[in-house]
Amino acid sequence: MLLLCSSRPNPWQRPKIANLVRWFCSSSEPGAKMVILPPVRPPQITKFLKPYVLKMHFTNKFVSAQVIHSPTATVASSASSQEKSLRSSMENTRDVAAAAKIGKLLGERLLLKGIPAISVFLKREQKYHGKVKAVIDSVREAGVKLI
C-alpha cells in the first residue's frame, strides 16, 4: 500500500500505528511516497522453551490426547480410545480408567520417539481433576517429565 507522506507523521494517528510505519522519505522530498510494512514481531520464546505441548480432548464416548510440536505445528504423538487395538482391552472408552490407559500409552510412545519432556495445555474449562488428572499422572508415571 502506497501513501503520500510529509516530513512529519500525522498528529491524529495513534502512536502504535506511527511506530509501525517506516518512513522512506526525507524532509527535502515533501511529495515522496512511503511504504507501510507489516509489523515486526519478536520471536516467541515459549515455542523454544516448551516445544512439545500435551493437549487432551474428551467427548461423551472417547478420550484422546496428543502431543504437538509447537514450532512446526505437527503432531509428535497421539493416543485415543478410538483405536481398535485398545477398544477390546477396555471396558469403557470414556471413564477415568480409560484416560489413565491413554496417558500410559502416550507416555510410552513419547519415550520411543525420544521426547523426554512435555508441557501441558489445559483449556479454560479443564481442571486438574478426574480424567485430566488421570492422563497427566499416567504420562508422568511412564517416565516423561512435565515442564
PDB file of N, CA, C and O in Angstrom, residues 42-79:
ATOM      1  N   PRO A  42       8.585  -9.857  17.774  1.00  0.00           N
ATOM      2  CA  PRO A  42       9.721 -10.586  18.344  1.00  0.00           C
ATOM      3  C   PRO A  42       9.419 -12.079  18.363  1.00  0.00           C
ATOM      4  O   PRO A  42       8.268 -12.490  18.460  1.00  0.00           O
ATOM      5  N   PRO A  43      10.431 -12.914  18.226  1.00  0.00           N
ATOM      6  CA  PRO A  43      10.180 -14.360  18.250  1.00  0.00           C
ATOM      7  C   PRO A  43       9.640 -14.787  19.609  1.00  0.00           C
ATOM      8  O   PRO A  43      10.075 -14.289  20.651  1.00  0.00           O
ATOM      9  N   GLN A  44       8.686 -15.703  19.573  1.00  0.00           N
ATOM     10  CA  GLN A  44       8.097 -16.159  20.823  1.00  0.00           C
ATOM     11  C   GLN A  44       9.019 -17.173  21.485  1.00  0.00           C
ATOM     12  O   GLN A  44       9.332 -18.212  20.912  1.00  0.00           O
ATOM     13  N   ILE A  45       9.443 -16.842  22.673  1.00  0.00           N
ATOM     14  CA  ILE A  45      10.402 -17.688  23.385  1.00  0.00           C
ATOM     15  C   ILE A  45       9.740 -18.984  23.831  1.00  0.00           C
ATOM     16  O   ILE A  45      10.385 -20.023  23.895  1.00  0.00           O
ATOM     17  N   THR A  46       8.443 -18.959  24.102  1.00  0.00           N
ATOM     18  CA  THR A  46       7.778 -20.158  24.601  1.00  0.00           C
ATOM     19  C   THR A  46       7.796 -21.284  23.579  1.00  0.00           C
ATOM     20  O   THR A  46       7.741 -22.450  23.952  1.00  0.00           O
ATOM     21  N   LYS A  47       7.889 -20.955  22.302  1.00  0.00           N
ATOM     22  CA  LYS A  47       7.958 -22.010  21.296  1.00  0.00           C
ATOM     23  C   LYS A  47       9.243 -22.822  21.440  1.00  0.00           C
ATOM     24  O   LYS A  47       9.285 -23.986  21.073  1.00  0.00           O
ATOM     25  N   PHE A  48      10.294 -22.184  21.939  1.00  0.00           N
ATOM     26  CA  PHE A  48      11.562 -22.873  22.053  1.00  0.00           C
ATOM     27  C   PHE A  48      11.798 -23.432  23.450  1.00  0.00           C
ATOM     28  O   PHE A  48      12.503 -24.411  23.612  1.00  0.00           O
ATOM     29  N   LEU A  49      11.211 -22.808  24.460  1.00  0.00           N
ATOM     30  CA  LEU A  49      11.369 -23.325  25.813  1.00  0.00           C
ATOM     31  C   LEU A  49      10.470 -24.531  26.052  1.00  0.00           C
ATOM     32  O   LEU A  49      10.825 -25.454  26.752  1.00  0.00           O
ATOM     33  N   LYS A  50       9.265 -24.495  25.477  1.00  0.00           N
ATOM     34  CA  LYS A  50       8.306 -25.578  25.649  1.00  0.00           C
ATOM     35  C   LYS A  50       7.834 -26.042  24.278  1.00  0.00           C
ATOM     36  O   LYS A  50       6.713 -25.745  23.852  1.00  0.00           O
ATOM     37  N   PRO A  51       8.679 -26.779  23.550  1.00  0.00           N
ATOM     38  CA  PRO A  51       8.298 -27.124  22.189  1.00  0.00           C
ATOM     39  C   PRO A  51       7.221 -28.193  22.087  1.00  0.00           C
ATOM     40  O   PRO A  51       6.470 -28.210  21.114  1.00  0.00           O
ATOM     41  N   TYR A  52       7.110 -29.089  23.054  1.00  0.00           N
ATOM     42  CA  TYR A  52       6.120 -30.167  22.979  1.00  0.00           C
ATOM     43  C   TYR A  52       5.001 -29.903  23.984  1.00  0.00           C
ATOM     44  O   TYR A  52       5.249 -29.755  25.168  1.00  0.00           O
ATOM     45  N   VAL A  53       3.779 -29.836  23.477  1.00  0.00           N
ATOM     46  CA  VAL A  53       2.627 -29.475  24.306  1.00  0.00           C
ATOM     47  C   VAL A  53       1.606 -30.607  24.258  1.00  0.00           C
ATOM     48  O   VAL A  53       1.239 -31.082  23.185  1.00  0.00           O
ATOM     49  N   LEU A  54       1.141 -31.034  25.438  1.00  0.00           N
ATOM     50  CA  LEU A  54       0.112 -32.066  25.552  1.00  0.00           C
ATOM     51  C   LEU A  54      -1.260 -31.413  25.528  1.00  0.00           C
ATOM     52  O   LEU A  54      -1.540 -30.514  26.319  1.00  0.00           O
ATOM     53  N   LYS A  55      -2.111 -31.854  24.604  1.00  0.00           N
ATOM     54  CA  LYS A  55      -3.483 -31.363  24.525  1.00  0.00           C
ATOM     55  C   LYS A  55      -4.418 -32.563  24.606  1.00  0.00           C
ATOM     56  O   LYS A  55      -4.188 -33.579  23.958  1.00  0.00           O
ATOM     57  N   MET A  56      -5.472 -32.420  25.388  1.00  0.00           N
ATOM     58  CA  MET A  56      -6.416 -33.521  25.602  1.00  0.00           C
ATOM     59  C   MET A  56      -7.798 -33.115  25.124  1.00  0.00           C
ATOM     60  O   MET A  56      -8.171 -31.941  25.207  1.00  0.00           O
ATOM     61  N   HIS A  57      -8.537 -34.120  24.650  1.00  0.00           N
ATOM     62  CA  HIS A  57      -9.906 -33.877  24.200  1.00  0.00           C
ATOM     63  C   HIS A  57     -10.785 -35.008  24.715  1.00  0.00           C
ATOM     64  O   HIS A  57     -10.458 -36.184  24.548  1.00  0.00           O
ATOM     65  N   PHE A  58     -11.881 -34.630  25.337  1.00  0.00           N
ATOM     66  CA  PHE A  58     -12.800 -35.610  25.907  1.00  0.00           C
ATOM     67  C   PHE A  58     -14.175 -35.427  25.278  1.00  0.00           C
ATOM     68  O   PHE A  58     -14.710 -34.320  25.256  1.00  0.00           O
ATOM     69  N   THR A  59     -14.733 -36.520  24.766  1.00  0.00           N
ATOM     70  CA  THR A  59     -16.101 -36.494  24.269  1.00  0.00           C
ATOM     71  C   THR A  59     -16.946 -37.398  25.159  1.00  0.00           C
ATOM     72  O   THR A  59     -16.440 -37.985  26.116  1.00  0.00           O
ATOM     73  N   ASN A  60     -18.219 -37.524  24.817  1.00  0.00           N
ATOM     74  CA  ASN A  60     -19.087 -38.396  25.604  1.00  0.00           C
ATOM     75  C   ASN A  60     -18.781 -39.872  25.377  1.00  0.00           C
ATOM     76  O   ASN A  60     -19.219 -40.711  26.152  1.00  0.00           O
ATOM     77  N   LYS A  61     -18.034 -40.181  24.302  1.00  0.00           N
ATOM     78  CA  LYS A  61     -17.730 -41.583  24.001  1.00  0.00           C
ATOM     79  C   LYS A  61     -16.255 -41.930  24.128  1.00  0.00           C
ATOM     80  O   LYS A  61     -15.921 -43.060  24.442  1.00  0.00           O
ATOM     81  N   PHE A  62     -15.361 -40.969  23.851  1.00  0.00           N
ATOM     82  CA  PHE A  62     -13.941 -41.306  23.748  1.00  0.00           C
ATOM     83  C   PHE A  62     -13.055 -40.295  24.472  1.00  0.00           C
ATOM     84  O   PHE A  62     -13.469 -39.178  24.771  1.00  0.00           O
ATOM     85  N   VAL A  63     -11.815 -40.734  24.702  1.00  0.00           N
ATOM     86  CA  VAL A  63     -10.765 -39.900  25.281  1.00  0.00           C
ATOM     87  C   VAL A  63      -9.611 -39.888  24.290  1.00  0.00           C
ATOM     88  O   VAL A  63      -9.209 -40.941  23.791  1.00  0.00           O
ATOM     89  N   SER A  64      -9.087 -38.713  23.988  1.00  0.00           N
ATOM     90  CA  SER A  64      -7.931 -38.652  23.098  1.00  0.00           C
ATOM     91  C   SER A  64      -6.942 -37.617  23.621  1.00  0.00           C
ATOM     92  O   SER A  64      -7.333 -36.626  24.252  1.00  0.00           O
ATOM     93  N   ALA A  65      -5.676 -37.865  23.381  1.00  0.00           N
ATOM     94  CA  ALA A  65      -4.610 -36.957  23.793  1.00  0.00           C
ATOM     95  C   ALA A  65      -3.546 -36.956  22.715  1.00  0.00           C
ATOM     96  O   ALA A  65      -3.282 -37.984  22.092  1.00  0.00           O
ATOM     97  N   GLN A  66      -2.974 -35.779  22.490  1.00  0.00           N
ATOM     98  CA  GLN A  66      -1.903 -35.687  21.504  1.00  0.00           C
ATOM     99  C   GLN A  66      -0.856 -34.700  21.976  1.00  0.00           C
ATOM    100  O   GLN A  66      -1.153 -33.770  22.714  1.00  0.00           O
ATOM    101  N   VAL A  67       0.372 -34.931  21.537  1.00  0.00           N
ATOM    102  CA  VAL A  67       1.481 -34.038  21.846  1.00  0.00           C
ATOM    103  C   VAL A  67       1.856 -33.342  20.553  1.00  0.00           C
ATOM    104  O   VAL A  67       2.135 -33.988  19.536  1.00  0.00           O
ATOM    105  N   ILE A  68       1.842 -32.016  20.590  1.00  0.00           N
ATOM    106  CA  ILE A  68       2.081 -31.210  19.394  1.00  0.00           C
ATOM    107  C   ILE A  68       3.442 -30.536  19.517  1.00  0.00           C
ATOM    108  O   ILE A  68       3.787 -29.982  20.563  1.00  0.00           O
ATOM    109  N   HIS A  69       4.217 -30.574  18.437  1.00  0.00           N
ATOM    110  CA  HIS A  69       5.477 -29.857  18.365  1.00  0.00           C
ATOM    111  C   HIS A  69       5.146 -28.446  17.890  1.00  0.00           C
ATOM    112  O   HIS A  69       4.850 -28.221  16.726  1.00  0.00           O
ATOM    113  N   SER A  70       5.154 -27.485  18.803  1.00  0.00           N
ATOM    114  CA  SER A  70       4.608 -26.163  18.504  1.00  0.00           C
ATOM    115  C   SER A  70       5.397 -25.351  17.467  1.00  0.00           C
ATOM    116  O   SER A  70       4.778 -24.621  16.706  1.00  0.00           O
ATOM    117  N   PRO A  71       6.734 -25.419  17.368  1.00  0.00           N
ATOM    118  CA  PRO A  71       7.393 -24.637  16.320  1.00  0.00           C
ATOM    119  C   PRO A  71       7.002 -25.064  14.909  1.00  0.00           C
ATOM    120  O   PRO A  71       6.910 -24.217  14.016  1.00  0.00           O
ATOM    121  N   THR A  72       6.740 -26.344  14.699  1.00  0.00           N
ATOM    122  CA  THR A  72       6.366 -26.796  13.360  1.00  0.00           C
ATOM    123  C   THR A  72       4.877 -27.088  13.238  1.00  0.00           C
ATOM    124  O   THR A  72       4.405 -27.378  12.145  1.00  0.00           O
ATOM    125  N   ALA A  73       4.149 -27.015  14.338  1.00  0.00           N
ATOM    126  CA  ALA A  73       2.698 -27.273  14.374  1.00  0.00           C
ATOM    127  C   ALA A  73       2.353 -28.646  13.819  1.00  0.00           C
ATOM    128  O   ALA A  73       1.409 -28.805  13.055  1.00  0.00           O
ATOM    129  N   THR A  74       3.121 -29.654  14.205  1.00  0.00           N
ATOM    130  CA  THR A  74       2.847 -31.025  13.782  1.00  0.00           C
ATOM    131  C   THR A  74       2.593 -31.891  15.009  1.00  0.00           C
ATOM    132  O   THR A  74       3.057 -31.576  16.110  1.00  0.00           O
ATOM    133  N   VAL A  75       1.876 -32.958  14.812  1.00  0.00           N
ATOM    134  CA  VAL A  75       1.579 -33.874  15.907  1.00  0.00           C
ATOM    135  C   VAL A  75       2.771 -34.815  16.079  1.00  0.00           C
ATOM    136  O   VAL A  75       3.134 -35.554  15.163  1.00  0.00           O
ATOM    137  N   ALA A  76       3.378 -34.783  17.255  1.00  0.00           N
ATOM    138  CA  ALA A  76       4.526 -35.644  17.532  1.00  0.00           C
ATOM    139  C   ALA A  76       4.074 -37.055  17.879  1.00  0.00           C
ATOM    140  O   ALA A  76       4.668 -38.029  17.435  1.00  0.00           O
ATOM    141  N   SER A  77       3.015 -37.155  18.673  1.00  0.00           N
ATOM    142  CA  SER A  77       2.499 -38.455  19.063  1.00  0.00           C
ATOM    143  C   SER A  77       1.061 -38.276  19.540  1.00  0.00           C
ATOM    144  O   SER A  77       0.689 -37.206  20.021  1.00  0.00           O
ATOM    145  N   SER A  78       0.275 -39.347  19.404  1.00  0.00           N
ATOM    146  CA  SER A  78      -1.110 -39.269  19.863  1.00  0.00           C
ATOM    147  C   SER A  78      -1.583 -40.638  20.319  1.00  0.00           C
ATOM    148  O   SER A  78      -1.019 -41.667  19.951  1.00  0.00           O
ATOM    149  N   ALA A  79      -2.634 -40.621  21.128  1.00  0.00           N
ATOM    150  CA  ALA A  79      -3.279 -41.848  21.580  1.00  0.00           C
ATOM    151  C   ALA A  79      -4.748 -41.538  21.792  1.00  0.00           C
ATOM    152  O   ALA A  79      -5.108 -40.437  22.203  1.00  0.00           O
TER     153      ALA A  79
END
